[in-house]
């Protein structure tokens, strides 16, 4: 079953101006435009709307009541803003569209369960938009027209139950059906001030008195007539193509092709203030086969020289065979790149961080991204949860490493079962067997009791020991559970330097 979410930006133009000039956030102001020799109010701020100032009023009349009212020229070009907001909503649903001059419509069918249901889905989207500085109302219903009506005129819960749009629409005014003003005037003159007063009338009567538009809007709101959603096209992918007049068979020719493609894509990245994180080169051969190579960086990059060096490491793996007739470069992951980040590549100061990032990029090109890791601490006692993988070298955290606790340099992803010989009850093992090798313990420290985090999972506690064998190897072992309750099991969990 289809489900739609309508989002209404109540003060879109005013919100955009307030975001541009934060001092206007709580001010009473309006946006005006000339019309037939008079200045007409086109949009109002939230504070102005609370005073009863509405769009469509004459500025001179309103200033006669509020002489200190601030007013600014209206910027009618809201299409770009709505389009960018619609594209932003692609993170919530793959189908979004612009709805009039101040709204969006989202096809959320099959999406809400990813956020824990429609209630949580609705609250998350609305809260994110409000946190961004926009005053919004929204609603979810089976039809686009019903969601539009409830978002703008509804007084009940905005998330309608499936199939309940008819009952919810009954108390709403006829304007909720997006009817033309003459039709609304005729309905009100006849006393039909609510949708429910004419909803159940015979279609022939409604068509004869009010025309086909009323039946059409009513049918769409109730789901009797299908309504199509015209989605906003997603942004153009970062892809460059280079066809060849003659098939390319040499490494030098491939190098030239890569340089030209990088020049084109880096130019676009510079214009859009973006940097490349992952890229893929696809070589189409004359025999119909493809050759693909990929690169990745630890931070956003649009430096042509550095990117070419990364691809240069992969050229030997490309087999041109009878020749390559088309090169395609795809930047699958791009991120924002600040001016300071861009200048780092051009400063010839021997910056260590710059050198390290370049080294990591080259190592990643040679041995793969899965061989390079960086970890950050997490606030957990349980060792497996006390660290997390960082996405890049710049990522930071407010959690400090627990320097007062002795922890191994290499922590295993999961503890490994071992056989031990140990006195009881709280003594470290005298020897243990790991990977078929017997390790005789000559030094030990412990135990350190680490309880399982009960709010996450239940289970036995662990008693950890730091041990050193006769060859000087140091290990982190633990016993799971107590003696007496059952036979405890021993595990190895890490290696010290």
JSON list of C-alpha atoms in Angstrom, two decimals, residues 263-490:
[
{"chain": "A", "resi": 263, "resn": "UNK", "atom": "CA", "xyz": [41.73, 17.02, -15.28]},
{"chain": "A", "resi": 264, "resn": "UNK", "atom": "CA", "xyz": [38.04, 17.02, -16.19]},
{"chain": "A", "resi": 265, "resn": "UNK", "atom": "CA", "xyz": [36.76, 15.58, -12.92]},
{"chain": "A", "resi": 266, "resn": "UNK", "atom": "CA", "xyz": [39.06, 17.71, -10.73]},
{"chain": "A", "resi": 267, "resn": "UNK", "atom": "CA", "xyz": [37.79, 20.83, -12.50]},
{"chain": "A", "resi": 268, "resn": "UNK", "atom": "CA", "xyz": [34.22, 19.94, -11.58]},
{"chain": "A", "resi": 269, "resn": "UNK", "atom": "CA", "xyz": [35.24, 19.07, -8.03]},
{"chain": "A", "resi": 270, "resn": "UNK", "atom": "CA", "xyz": [36.91, 22.46, -7.68]},
{"chain": "A", "resi": 271, "resn": "UNK", "atom": "CA", "xyz": [33.81, 24.27, -8.94]},
{"chain": "A", "resi": 272, "resn": "UNK", "atom": "CA", "xyz": [31.60, 22.44, -6.46]},
{"chain": "A", "resi": 273, "resn": "UNK", "atom": "CA", "xyz": [34.12, 22.60, -3.56]},
{"chain": "A", "resi": 274, "resn": "UNK", "atom": "CA", "xyz": [34.30, 18.83, -3.32]},
{"chain": "A", "resi": 275, "resn": "UNK", "atom": "CA", "xyz": [37.08, 16.30, -2.88]},
{"chain": "A", "resi": 276, "resn": "UNK", "atom": "CA", "xyz": [37.38, 12.73, -4.07]},
{"chain": "A", "resi": 277, "resn": "UNK", "atom": "CA", "xyz": [37.45, 9.80, -1.62]},
{"chain": "A", "resi": 278, "resn": "UNK", "atom": "CA", "xyz": [36.89, 6.83, -3.95]},
{"chain": "A", "resi": 279, "resn": "UNK", "atom": "CA", "xyz": [37.23, 6.54, -7.72]},
{"chain": "A", "resi": 280, "resn": "UNK", "atom": "CA", "xyz": [36.91, 3.77, -10.29]},
{"chain": "A", "resi": 281, "resn": "UNK", "atom": "CA", "xyz": [38.46, 3.60, -13.76]},
{"chain": "A", "resi": 282, "resn": "UNK", "atom": "CA", "xyz": [36.66, 1.37, -16.28]},
{"chain": "A", "resi": 283, "resn": "UNK", "atom": "CA", "xyz": [38.47, 0.50, -19.52]},
{"chain": "A", "resi": 284, "resn": "UNK", "atom": "CA", "xyz": [36.27, -0.86, -22.33]},
{"chain": "A", "resi": 285, "resn": "UNK", "atom": "CA", "xyz": [38.25, -3.06, -24.71]},
{"chain": "A", "resi": 286, "resn": "UNK", "atom": "CA", "xyz": [37.51, -3.69, -28.36]},
{"chain": "A", "resi": 287, "resn": "UNK", "atom": "CA", "xyz": [36.67, -7.33, -27.62]},
{"chain": "A", "resi": 288, "resn": "UNK", "atom": "CA", "xyz": [33.80, -6.29, -25.33]},
{"chain": "A", "resi": 289, "resn": "UNK", "atom": "CA", "xyz": [35.64, -7.01, -22.06]},
{"chain": "A", "resi": 290, "resn": "UNK", "atom": "CA", "xyz": [36.21, -4.50, -19.26]},
{"chain": "A", "resi": 291, "resn": "UNK", "atom": "CA", "xyz": [39.22, -3.74, -17.09]},
{"chain": "A", "resi": 292, "resn": "UNK", "atom": "CA", "xyz": [38.55, -1.98, -13.77]},
{"chain": "A", "resi": 293, "resn": "UNK", "atom": "CA", "xyz": [40.84, -0.41, -11.17]},
{"chain": "A", "resi": 294, "resn": "UNK", "atom": "CA", "xyz": [39.87, 1.49, -8.04]},
{"chain": "A", "resi": 295, "resn": "UNK", "atom": "CA", "xyz": [41.59, 3.91, -5.69]},
{"chain": "A", "resi": 296, "resn": "UNK", "atom": "CA", "xyz": [40.69, 5.41, -2.32]},
{"chain": "A", "resi": 297, "resn": "UNK", "atom": "CA", "xyz": [42.00, 8.25, -0.18]},
{"chain": "A", "resi": 298, "resn": "UNK", "atom": "CA", "xyz": [42.02, 8.88, 3.56]},
{"chain": "A", "resi": 299, "resn": "UNK", "atom": "CA", "xyz": [40.75, 12.44, 3.13]},
{"chain": "A", "resi": 300, "resn": "UNK", "atom": "CA", "xyz": [38.98, 14.40, 0.37]},
{"chain": "A", "resi": 301, "resn": "UNK", "atom": "CA", "xyz": [41.42, 15.13, -2.48]},
{"chain": "A", "resi": 302, "resn": "UNK", "atom": "CA", "xyz": [41.25, 16.95, -5.80]},
{"chain": "A", "resi": 303, "resn": "UNK", "atom": "CA", "xyz": [44.98, 17.29, -6.38]},
{"chain": "A", "resi": 304, "resn": "UNK", "atom": "CA", "xyz": [45.59, 15.90, -9.86]},
{"chain": "A", "resi": 305, "resn": "UNK", "atom": "CA", "xyz": [49.20, 14.89, -9.27]},
{"chain": "A", "resi": 306, "resn": "UNK", "atom": "CA", "xyz": [48.45, 12.91, -6.13]},
{"chain": "A", "resi": 307, "resn": "UNK", "atom": "CA", "xyz": [45.44, 11.15, -7.69]},
{"chain": "A", "resi": 308, "resn": "UNK", "atom": "CA", "xyz": [47.43, 10.25, -10.78]},
{"chain": "A", "resi": 309, "resn": "UNK", "atom": "CA", "xyz": [50.14, 8.67, -8.63]},
{"chain": "A", "resi": 310, "resn": "UNK", "atom": "CA", "xyz": [47.52, 6.46, -7.01]},
{"chain": "A", "resi": 311, "resn": "UNK", "atom": "CA", "xyz": [46.22, 5.32, -10.39]},
{"chain": "A", "resi": 312, "resn": "UNK", "atom": "CA", "xyz": [49.80, 4.90, -11.64]},
{"chain": "A", "resi": 313, "resn": "UNK", "atom": "CA", "xyz": [50.24, 2.08, -9.11]},
{"chain": "A", "resi": 314, "resn": "UNK", "atom": "CA", "xyz": [47.37, 0.21, -10.79]},
{"chain": "A", "resi": 315, "resn": "UNK", "atom": "CA", "xyz": [48.32, 0.61, -14.47]},
{"chain": "A", "resi": 316, "resn": "UNK", "atom": "CA", "xyz": [50.30, -2.63, -14.54]},
{"chain": "A", "resi": 317, "resn": "UNK", "atom": "CA", "xyz": [47.13, -4.56, -13.67]},
{"chain": "A", "resi": 318, "resn": "UNK", "atom": "CA", "xyz": [45.28, -3.25, -16.76]},
{"chain": "A", "resi": 319, "resn": "UNK", "atom": "CA", "xyz": [45.42, -5.66, -19.73]},
{"chain": "A", "resi": 320, "resn": "UNK", "atom": "CA", "xyz": [44.62, -3.72, -22.93]},
{"chain": "A", "resi": 321, "resn": "UNK", "atom": "CA", "xyz": [44.74, -6.86, -25.14]},
{"chain": "A", "resi": 322, "resn": "UNK", "atom": "CA", "xyz": [43.67, -5.70, -28.64]},
{"chain": "A", "resi": 323, "resn": "UNK", "atom": "CA", "xyz": [43.15, -2.18, -27.40]},
{"chain": "A", "resi": 324, "resn": "UNK", "atom": "CA", "xyz": [40.94, 0.06, -25.21]},
{"chain": "A", "resi": 325, "resn": "UNK", "atom": "CA", "xyz": [38.38, 2.18, -27.04]},
{"chain": "A", "resi": 326, "resn": "UNK", "atom": "CA", "xyz": [36.67, 3.94, -24.12]},
{"chain": "A", "resi": 327, "resn": "UNK", "atom": "CA", "xyz": [37.81, 5.13, -20.68]},
{"chain": "A", "resi": 328, "resn": "UNK", "atom": "CA", "xyz": [35.24, 5.99, -17.97]},
{"chain": "A", "resi": 329, "resn": "UNK", "atom": "CA", "xyz": [36.23, 7.55, -14.61]},
{"chain": "A", "resi": 330, "resn": "UNK", "atom": "CA", "xyz": [33.63, 7.38, -11.82]},
{"chain": "A", "resi": 331, "resn": "UNK", "atom": "CA", "xyz": [34.03, 9.24, -8.53]},
{"chain": "A", "resi": 332, "resn": "UNK", "atom": "CA", "xyz": [31.76, 7.06, -6.41]},
{"chain": "A", "resi": 333, "resn": "UNK", "atom": "CA", "xyz": [32.38, 8.90, -3.11]},
{"chain": "A", "resi": 334, "resn": "UNK", "atom": "CA", "xyz": [33.00, 12.65, -2.82]},
{"chain": "A", "resi": 335, "resn": "UNK", "atom": "CA", "xyz": [33.01, 14.91, 0.23]},
{"chain": "A", "resi": 336, "resn": "UNK", "atom": "CA", "xyz": [33.27, 18.60, 0.97]},
{"chain": "A", "resi": 337, "resn": "UNK", "atom": "CA", "xyz": [36.79, 20.02, 0.75]},
{"chain": "A", "resi": 338, "resn": "UNK", "atom": "CA", "xyz": [37.65, 23.25, 2.54]},
{"chain": "A", "resi": 339, "resn": "UNK", "atom": "CA", "xyz": [40.13, 25.80, 1.23]},
{"chain": "A", "resi": 340, "resn": "UNK", "atom": "CA", "xyz": [42.58, 24.91, 3.99]},
{"chain": "A", "resi": 341, "resn": "UNK", "atom": "CA", "xyz": [42.49, 21.24, 3.00]},
{"chain": "A", "resi": 342, "resn": "UNK", "atom": "CA", "xyz": [43.17, 22.13, -0.61]},
{"chain": "A", "resi": 343, "resn": "UNK", "atom": "CA", "xyz": [46.21, 24.29, 0.25]},
{"chain": "A", "resi": 344, "resn": "UNK", "atom": "CA", "xyz": [47.80, 21.44, 2.18]},
{"chain": "A", "resi": 345, "resn": "UNK", "atom": "CA", "xyz": [48.79, 19.82, -1.12]},
{"chain": "A", "resi": 346, "resn": "UNK", "atom": "CA", "xyz": [50.48, 22.97, -2.41]},
{"chain": "A", "resi": 347, "resn": "UNK", "atom": "CA", "xyz": [52.53, 23.89, 0.68]},
{"chain": "A", "resi": 348, "resn": "UNK", "atom": "CA", "xyz": [56.13, 22.75, 0.28]},
{"chain": "A", "resi": 349, "resn": "UNK", "atom": "CA", "xyz": [56.86, 22.76, 4.01]},
{"chain": "A", "resi": 350, "resn": "UNK", "atom": "CA", "xyz": [57.39, 19.08, 4.66]},
{"chain": "A", "resi": 351, "resn": "UNK", "atom": "CA", "xyz": [54.17, 18.87, 6.65]},
{"chain": "A", "resi": 352, "resn": "UNK", "atom": "CA", "xyz": [54.19, 15.53, 8.45]},
{"chain": "A", "resi": 353, "resn": "UNK", "atom": "CA", "xyz": [50.44, 15.04, 8.39]},
{"chain": "A", "resi": 354, "resn": "UNK", "atom": "CA", "xyz": [50.37, 15.65, 4.65]},
{"chain": "A", "resi": 355, "resn": "UNK", "atom": "CA", "xyz": [53.20, 13.16, 4.14]},
{"chain": "A", "resi": 356, "resn": "UNK", "atom": "CA", "xyz": [51.49, 10.55, 6.29]},
{"chain": "A", "resi": 357, "resn": "UNK", "atom": "CA", "xyz": [48.23, 10.83, 4.37]},
{"chain": "A", "resi": 358, "resn": "UNK", "atom": "CA", "xyz": [50.02, 10.45, 1.06]},
{"chain": "A", "resi": 359, "resn": "UNK", "atom": "CA", "xyz": [51.91, 7.46, 2.39]},
{"chain": "A", "resi": 360, "resn": "UNK", "atom": "CA", "xyz": [48.66, 5.87, 3.57]},
{"chain": "A", "resi": 361, "resn": "UNK", "atom": "CA", "xyz": [47.10, 6.43, 0.16]},
{"chain": "A", "resi": 362, "resn": "UNK", "atom": "CA", "xyz": [50.03, 4.73, -1.58]},
{"chain": "A", "resi": 363, "resn": "UNK", "atom": "CA", "xyz": [50.03, 1.83, 0.88]},
{"chain": "A", "resi": 364, "resn": "UNK", "atom": "CA", "xyz": [46.31, 1.43, 0.39]},
{"chain": "A", "resi": 365, "resn": "UNK", "atom": "CA", "xyz": [46.85, 1.33, -3.36]},
{"chain": "A", "resi": 366, "resn": "UNK", "atom": "CA", "xyz": [49.43, -1.43, -2.99]},
{"chain": "A", "resi": 367, "resn": "UNK", "atom": "CA", "xyz": [48.07, -3.69, -0.25]},
{"chain": "A", "resi": 368, "resn": "UNK", "atom": "CA", "xyz": [44.37, -2.71, -0.09]},
{"chain": "A", "resi": 369, "resn": "UNK", "atom": "CA", "xyz": [42.25, -0.61, 2.23]},
{"chain": "A", "resi": 370, "resn": "UNK", "atom": "CA", "xyz": [41.43, -3.58, 4.48]},
{"chain": "A", "resi": 371, "resn": "UNK", "atom": "CA", "xyz": [45.07, -3.70, 5.65]},
{"chain": "A", "resi": 372, "resn": "UNK", "atom": "CA", "xyz": [45.04, -0.17, 7.14]},
{"chain": "A", "resi": 373, "resn": "UNK", "atom": "CA", "xyz": [43.04, 0.62, 10.27]},
{"chain": "A", "resi": 374, "resn": "UNK", "atom": "CA", "xyz": [42.74, 3.42, 12.80]},
{"chain": "A", "resi": 375, "resn": "UNK", "atom": "CA", "xyz": [40.78, 3.04, 16.02]},
{"chain": "A", "resi": 376, "resn": "UNK", "atom": "CA", "xyz": [39.14, 5.44, 18.44]},
{"chain": "A", "resi": 377, "resn": "UNK", "atom": "CA", "xyz": [38.03, 4.73, 22.03]},
{"chain": "A", "resi": 378, "resn": "UNK", "atom": "CA", "xyz": [34.42, 4.11, 22.99]},
{"chain": "A", "resi": 379, "resn": "UNK", "atom": "CA", "xyz": [32.88, 4.43, 26.47]},
{"chain": "A", "resi": 380, "resn": "UNK", "atom": "CA", "xyz": [32.46, 0.72, 27.19]},
{"chain": "A", "resi": 381, "resn": "UNK", "atom": "CA", "xyz": [34.02, -1.56, 29.80]},
{"chain": "A", "resi": 382, "resn": "UNK", "atom": "CA", "xyz": [33.60, -4.70, 27.69]},
{"chain": "A", "resi": 383, "resn": "UNK", "atom": "CA", "xyz": [36.83, -4.94, 25.62]},
{"chain": "A", "resi": 384, "resn": "UNK", "atom": "CA", "xyz": [35.14, -5.82, 22.31]},
{"chain": "A", "resi": 385, "resn": "UNK", "atom": "CA", "xyz": [33.06, -2.63, 22.51]},
{"chain": "A", "resi": 386, "resn": "UNK", "atom": "CA", "xyz": [35.74, -0.28, 23.85]},
{"chain": "A", "resi": 387, "resn": "UNK", "atom": "CA", "xyz": [37.04, 0.71, 20.38]},
{"chain": "A", "resi": 388, "resn": "UNK", "atom": "CA", "xyz": [35.59, 1.57, 16.99]},
{"chain": "A", "resi": 389, "resn": "UNK", "atom": "CA", "xyz": [37.04, 2.00, 13.52]},
{"chain": "A", "resi": 390, "resn": "UNK", "atom": "CA", "xyz": [37.67, 5.58, 12.36]},
{"chain": "A", "resi": 391, "resn": "UNK", "atom": "CA", "xyz": [36.48, 6.57, 8.90]},
{"chain": "A", "resi": 392, "resn": "UNK", "atom": "CA", "xyz": [39.51, 8.75, 8.12]},
{"chain": "A", "resi": 393, "resn": "UNK", "atom": "CA", "xyz": [42.64, 10.24, 9.71]},
{"chain": "A", "resi": 394, "resn": "UNK", "atom": "CA", "xyz": [40.85, 13.47, 10.70]},
{"chain": "A", "resi": 395, "resn": "UNK", "atom": "CA", "xyz": [38.03, 11.89, 12.72]},
{"chain": "A", "resi": 396, "resn": "UNK", "atom": "CA", "xyz": [38.16, 12.80, 16.42]},
{"chain": "A", "resi": 397, "resn": "UNK", "atom": "CA", "xyz": [36.31, 11.78, 19.56]},
{"chain": "A", "resi": 398, "resn": "UNK", "atom": "CA", "xyz": [35.68, 13.32, 22.97]},
{"chain": "A", "resi": 399, "resn": "UNK", "atom": "CA", "xyz": [36.43, 10.02, 24.69]},
{"chain": "A", "resi": 400, "resn": "UNK", "atom": "CA", "xyz": [40.01, 9.69, 25.97]},
{"chain": "A", "resi": 401, "resn": "UNK", "atom": "CA", "xyz": [42.05, 6.49, 25.94]},
{"chain": "A", "resi": 402, "resn": "UNK", "atom": "CA", "xyz": [42.03, 4.90, 29.45]},
{"chain": "A", "resi": 403, "resn": "UNK", "atom": "CA", "xyz": [45.72, 5.39, 30.21]},
{"chain": "A", "resi": 404, "resn": "UNK", "atom": "CA", "xyz": [45.34, 4.03, 33.76]},
{"chain": "A", "resi": 405, "resn": "UNK", "atom": "CA", "xyz": [44.37, 0.58, 32.40]},
{"chain": "A", "resi": 406, "resn": "UNK", "atom": "CA", "xyz": [46.89, -1.82, 30.92]},
{"chain": "A", "resi": 407, "resn": "UNK", "atom": "CA", "xyz": [45.59, -3.04, 27.58]},
{"chain": "A", "resi": 408, "resn": "UNK", "atom": "CA", "xyz": [47.23, -5.12, 24.83]},
{"chain": "A", "resi": 409, "resn": "UNK", "atom": "CA", "xyz": [48.58, -3.52, 21.68]},
{"chain": "A", "resi": 410, "resn": "UNK", "atom": "CA", "xyz": [46.79, -6.14, 19.56]},
{"chain": "A", "resi": 411, "resn": "UNK", "atom": "CA", "xyz": [43.25, -7.05, 20.63]},
{"chain": "A", "resi": 412, "resn": "UNK", "atom": "CA", "xyz": [41.73, -10.08, 18.92]},
{"chain": "A", "resi": 413, "resn": "UNK", "atom": "CA", "xyz": [38.43, -9.55, 17.18]},
{"chain": "A", "resi": 414, "resn": "UNK", "atom": "CA", "xyz": [36.96, -12.39, 19.24]},
{"chain": "A", "resi": 415, "resn": "UNK", "atom": "CA", "xyz": [38.49, -14.31, 22.19]},
{"chain": "A", "resi": 416, "resn": "UNK", "atom": "CA", "xyz": [40.08, -17.66, 21.29]},
{"chain": "A", "resi": 417, "resn": "UNK", "atom": "CA", "xyz": [39.54, -20.70, 23.50]},
{"chain": "A", "resi": 418, "resn": "UNK", "atom": "CA", "xyz": [42.70, -22.15, 25.11]},
{"chain": "A", "resi": 419, "resn": "UNK", "atom": "CA", "xyz": [43.55, -25.07, 27.37]},
{"chain": "A", "resi": 420, "resn": "UNK", "atom": "CA", "xyz": [45.21, -24.15, 30.69]},
{"chain": "A", "resi": 421, "resn": "UNK", "atom": "CA", "xyz": [46.64, -25.70, 33.82]},
{"chain": "A", "resi": 422, "resn": "UNK", "atom": "CA", "xyz": [45.87, -23.41, 36.74]},
{"chain": "A", "resi": 423, "resn": "UNK", "atom": "CA", "xyz": [45.48, -23.67, 40.52]},
{"chain": "A", "resi": 424, "resn": "UNK", "atom": "CA", "xyz": [42.24, -22.42, 42.04]},
{"chain": "A", "resi": 425, "resn": "UNK", "atom": "CA", "xyz": [40.42, -20.26, 42.87]},
{"chain": "A", "resi": 426, "resn": "UNK", "atom": "CA", "xyz": [42.00, -16.94, 41.72]},
{"chain": "A", "resi": 427, "resn": "UNK", "atom": "CA", "xyz": [45.47, -17.87, 40.53]},
{"chain": "A", "resi": 428, "resn": "UNK", "atom": "CA", "xyz": [46.75, -17.26, 37.00]},
{"chain": "A", "resi": 429, "resn": "UNK", "atom": "CA", "xyz": [47.50, -20.31, 34.85]},
{"chain": "A", "resi": 430, "resn": "UNK", "atom": "CA", "xyz": [50.83, -22.10, 35.18]},
{"chain": "A", "resi": 431, "resn": "UNK", "atom": "CA", "xyz": [50.80, -22.94, 31.46]},
{"chain": "A", "resi": 432, "resn": "UNK", "atom": "CA", "xyz": [48.42, -22.72, 28.51]},
{"chain": "A", "resi": 433, "resn": "UNK", "atom": "CA", "xyz": [48.16, -24.27, 25.04]},
{"chain": "A", "resi": 434, "resn": "UNK", "atom": "CA", "xyz": [47.51, -21.93, 22.12]},
{"chain": "A", "resi": 435, "resn": "UNK", "atom": "CA", "xyz": [47.63, -23.02, 18.45]},
{"chain": "A", "resi": 436, "resn": "UNK", "atom": "CA", "xyz": [49.14, -26.33, 19.47]},
{"chain": "A", "resi": 437, "resn": "UNK", "atom": "CA", "xyz": [52.05, -24.72, 21.34]},
{"chain": "A", "resi": 438, "resn": "UNK", "atom": "CA", "xyz": [52.62, -25.01, 25.09]},
{"chain": "A", "resi": 439, "resn": "UNK", "atom": "CA", "xyz": [53.43, -21.71, 26.83]},
{"chain": "A", "resi": 440, "resn": "UNK", "atom": "CA", "xyz": [54.92, -21.94, 30.33]},
{"chain": "A", "resi": 441, "resn": "UNK", "atom": "CA", "xyz": [53.97, -18.88, 32.38]},
{"chain": "A", "resi": 442, "resn": "UNK", "atom": "CA", "xyz": [56.85, -17.31, 34.32]},
{"chain": "A", "resi": 443, "resn": "UNK", "atom": "CA", "xyz": [55.25, -13.97, 35.28]},
{"chain": "A", "resi": 444, "resn": "UNK", "atom": "CA", "xyz": [51.63, -12.94, 35.80]},
{"chain": "A", "resi": 445, "resn": "UNK", "atom": "CA", "xyz": [49.51, -10.06, 37.09]},
{"chain": "A", "resi": 446, "resn": "UNK", "atom": "CA", "xyz": [45.82, -10.09, 37.94]},
{"chain": "A", "resi": 447, "resn": "UNK", "atom": "CA", "xyz": [43.01, -10.75, 38.13]},
{"chain": "A", "resi": 448, "resn": "UNK", "atom": "CA", "xyz": [41.15, -7.72, 36.75]},
{"chain": "A", "resi": 449, "resn": "UNK", "atom": "CA", "xyz": [37.40, -8.31, 36.98]},
{"chain": "A", "resi": 450, "resn": "UNK", "atom": "CA", "xyz": [35.38, -6.99, 34.01]},
{"chain": "A", "resi": 451, "resn": "UNK", "atom": "CA", "xyz": [31.63, -7.44, 34.37]},
{"chain": "A", "resi": 452, "resn": "UNK", "atom": "CA", "xyz": [29.40, -7.83, 31.34]},
{"chain": "A", "resi": 453, "resn": "UNK", "atom": "CA", "xyz": [27.36, -4.71, 30.55]},
{"chain": "A", "resi": 454, "resn": "UNK", "atom": "CA", "xyz": [23.95, -5.82, 31.81]},
{"chain": "A", "resi": 455, "resn": "UNK", "atom": "CA", "xyz": [22.04, -3.12, 29.90]},
{"chain": "A", "resi": 456, "resn": "UNK", "atom": "CA", "xyz": [23.31, -4.61, 26.63]},
{"chain": "A", "resi": 457, "resn": "UNK", "atom": "CA", "xyz": [23.46, -8.36, 27.28]},
{"chain": "A", "resi": 458, "resn": "UNK", "atom": "CA", "xyz": [23.54, -10.92, 30.05]},
{"chain": "A", "resi": 459, "resn": "UNK", "atom": "CA", "xyz": [26.30, -13.44, 30.70]},
{"chain": "A", "resi": 460, "resn": "UNK", "atom": "CA", "xyz": [29.31, -14.41, 32.77]},
{"chain": "A", "resi": 461, "resn": "UNK", "atom": "CA", "xyz": [31.91, -11.97, 34.01]},
{"chain": "A", "resi": 462, "resn": "UNK", "atom": "CA", "xyz": [35.59, -12.23, 33.08]},
{"chain": "A", "resi": 463, "resn": "UNK", "atom": "CA", "xyz": [38.79, -12.28, 35.18]},
{"chain": "A", "resi": 464, "resn": "UNK", "atom": "CA", "xyz": [41.70, -11.01, 33.08]},
{"chain": "A", "resi": 465, "resn": "UNK", "atom": "CA", "xyz": [45.41, -11.81, 33.64]},
{"chain": "A", "resi": 466, "resn": "UNK", "atom": "CA", "xyz": [48.53, -10.37, 32.04]},
{"chain": "A", "resi": 467, "resn": "UNK", "atom": "CA", "xyz": [51.01, -13.24, 31.65]},
{"chain": "A", "resi": 468, "resn": "UNK", "atom": "CA", "xyz": [54.51, -13.67, 30.25]},
{"chain": "A", "resi": 469, "resn": "UNK", "atom": "CA", "xyz": [55.88, -16.99, 29.02]},
{"chain": "A", "resi": 470, "resn": "UNK", "atom": "CA", "xyz": [59.45, -18.25, 29.22]},
{"chain": "A", "resi": 471, "resn": "UNK", "atom": "CA", "xyz": [60.23, -16.88, 25.72]},
{"chain": "A", "resi": 472, "resn": "UNK", "atom": "CA", "xyz": [59.26, -13.33, 26.71]},
{"chain": "A", "resi": 473, "resn": "UNK", "atom": "CA", "xyz": [55.90, -13.26, 24.95]},
{"chain": "A", "resi": 474, "resn": "UNK", "atom": "CA", "xyz": [53.19, -11.38, 26.86]},
{"chain": "A", "resi": 475, "resn": "UNK", "atom": "CA", "xyz": [49.50, -12.27, 26.56]},
{"chain": "A", "resi": 476, "resn": "UNK", "atom": "CA", "xyz": [46.12, -11.15, 27.84]},
{"chain": "A", "resi": 477, "resn": "UNK", "atom": "CA", "xyz": [44.13, -14.13, 29.14]},
{"chain": "A", "resi": 478, "resn": "UNK", "atom": "CA", "xyz": [40.82, -14.37, 30.94]},
{"chain": "A", "resi": 479, "resn": "UNK", "atom": "CA", "xyz": [38.72, -16.89, 32.78]},
{"chain": "A", "resi": 480, "resn": "UNK", "atom": "CA", "xyz": [34.98, -16.80, 32.04]},
{"chain": "A", "resi": 481, "resn": "UNK", "atom": "CA", "xyz": [32.88, -17.43, 35.15]},
{"chain": "A", "resi": 482, "resn": "UNK", "atom": "CA", "xyz": [33.65, -18.70, 38.68]},
{"chain": "A", "resi": 483, "resn": "UNK", "atom": "CA", "xyz": [35.00, -21.99, 39.89]},
{"chain": "A", "resi": 484, "resn": "UNK", "atom": "CA", "xyz": [32.40, -23.95, 41.79]},
{"chain": "A", "resi": 485, "resn": "UNK", "atom": "CA", "xyz": [29.38, -22.93, 39.70]},
{"chain": "A", "resi": 486, "resn": "UNK", "atom": "CA", "xyz": [30.63, -24.86, 36.66]},
{"chain": "A", "resi": 487, "resn": "UNK", "atom": "CA", "xyz": [33.91, -25.61, 34.99]},
{"chain": "A", "resi": 488, "resn": "UNK", "atom": "CA", "xyz": [35.17, -22.22, 33.80]},
{"chain": "A", "resi": 489, "resn": "UNK", "atom": "CA", "xyz": [36.63, -21.71, 30.34]},
{"chain": "A", "resi": 490, "resn": "UNK", "atom": "CA", "xyz": [39.85, -19.87, 29.51]}
]
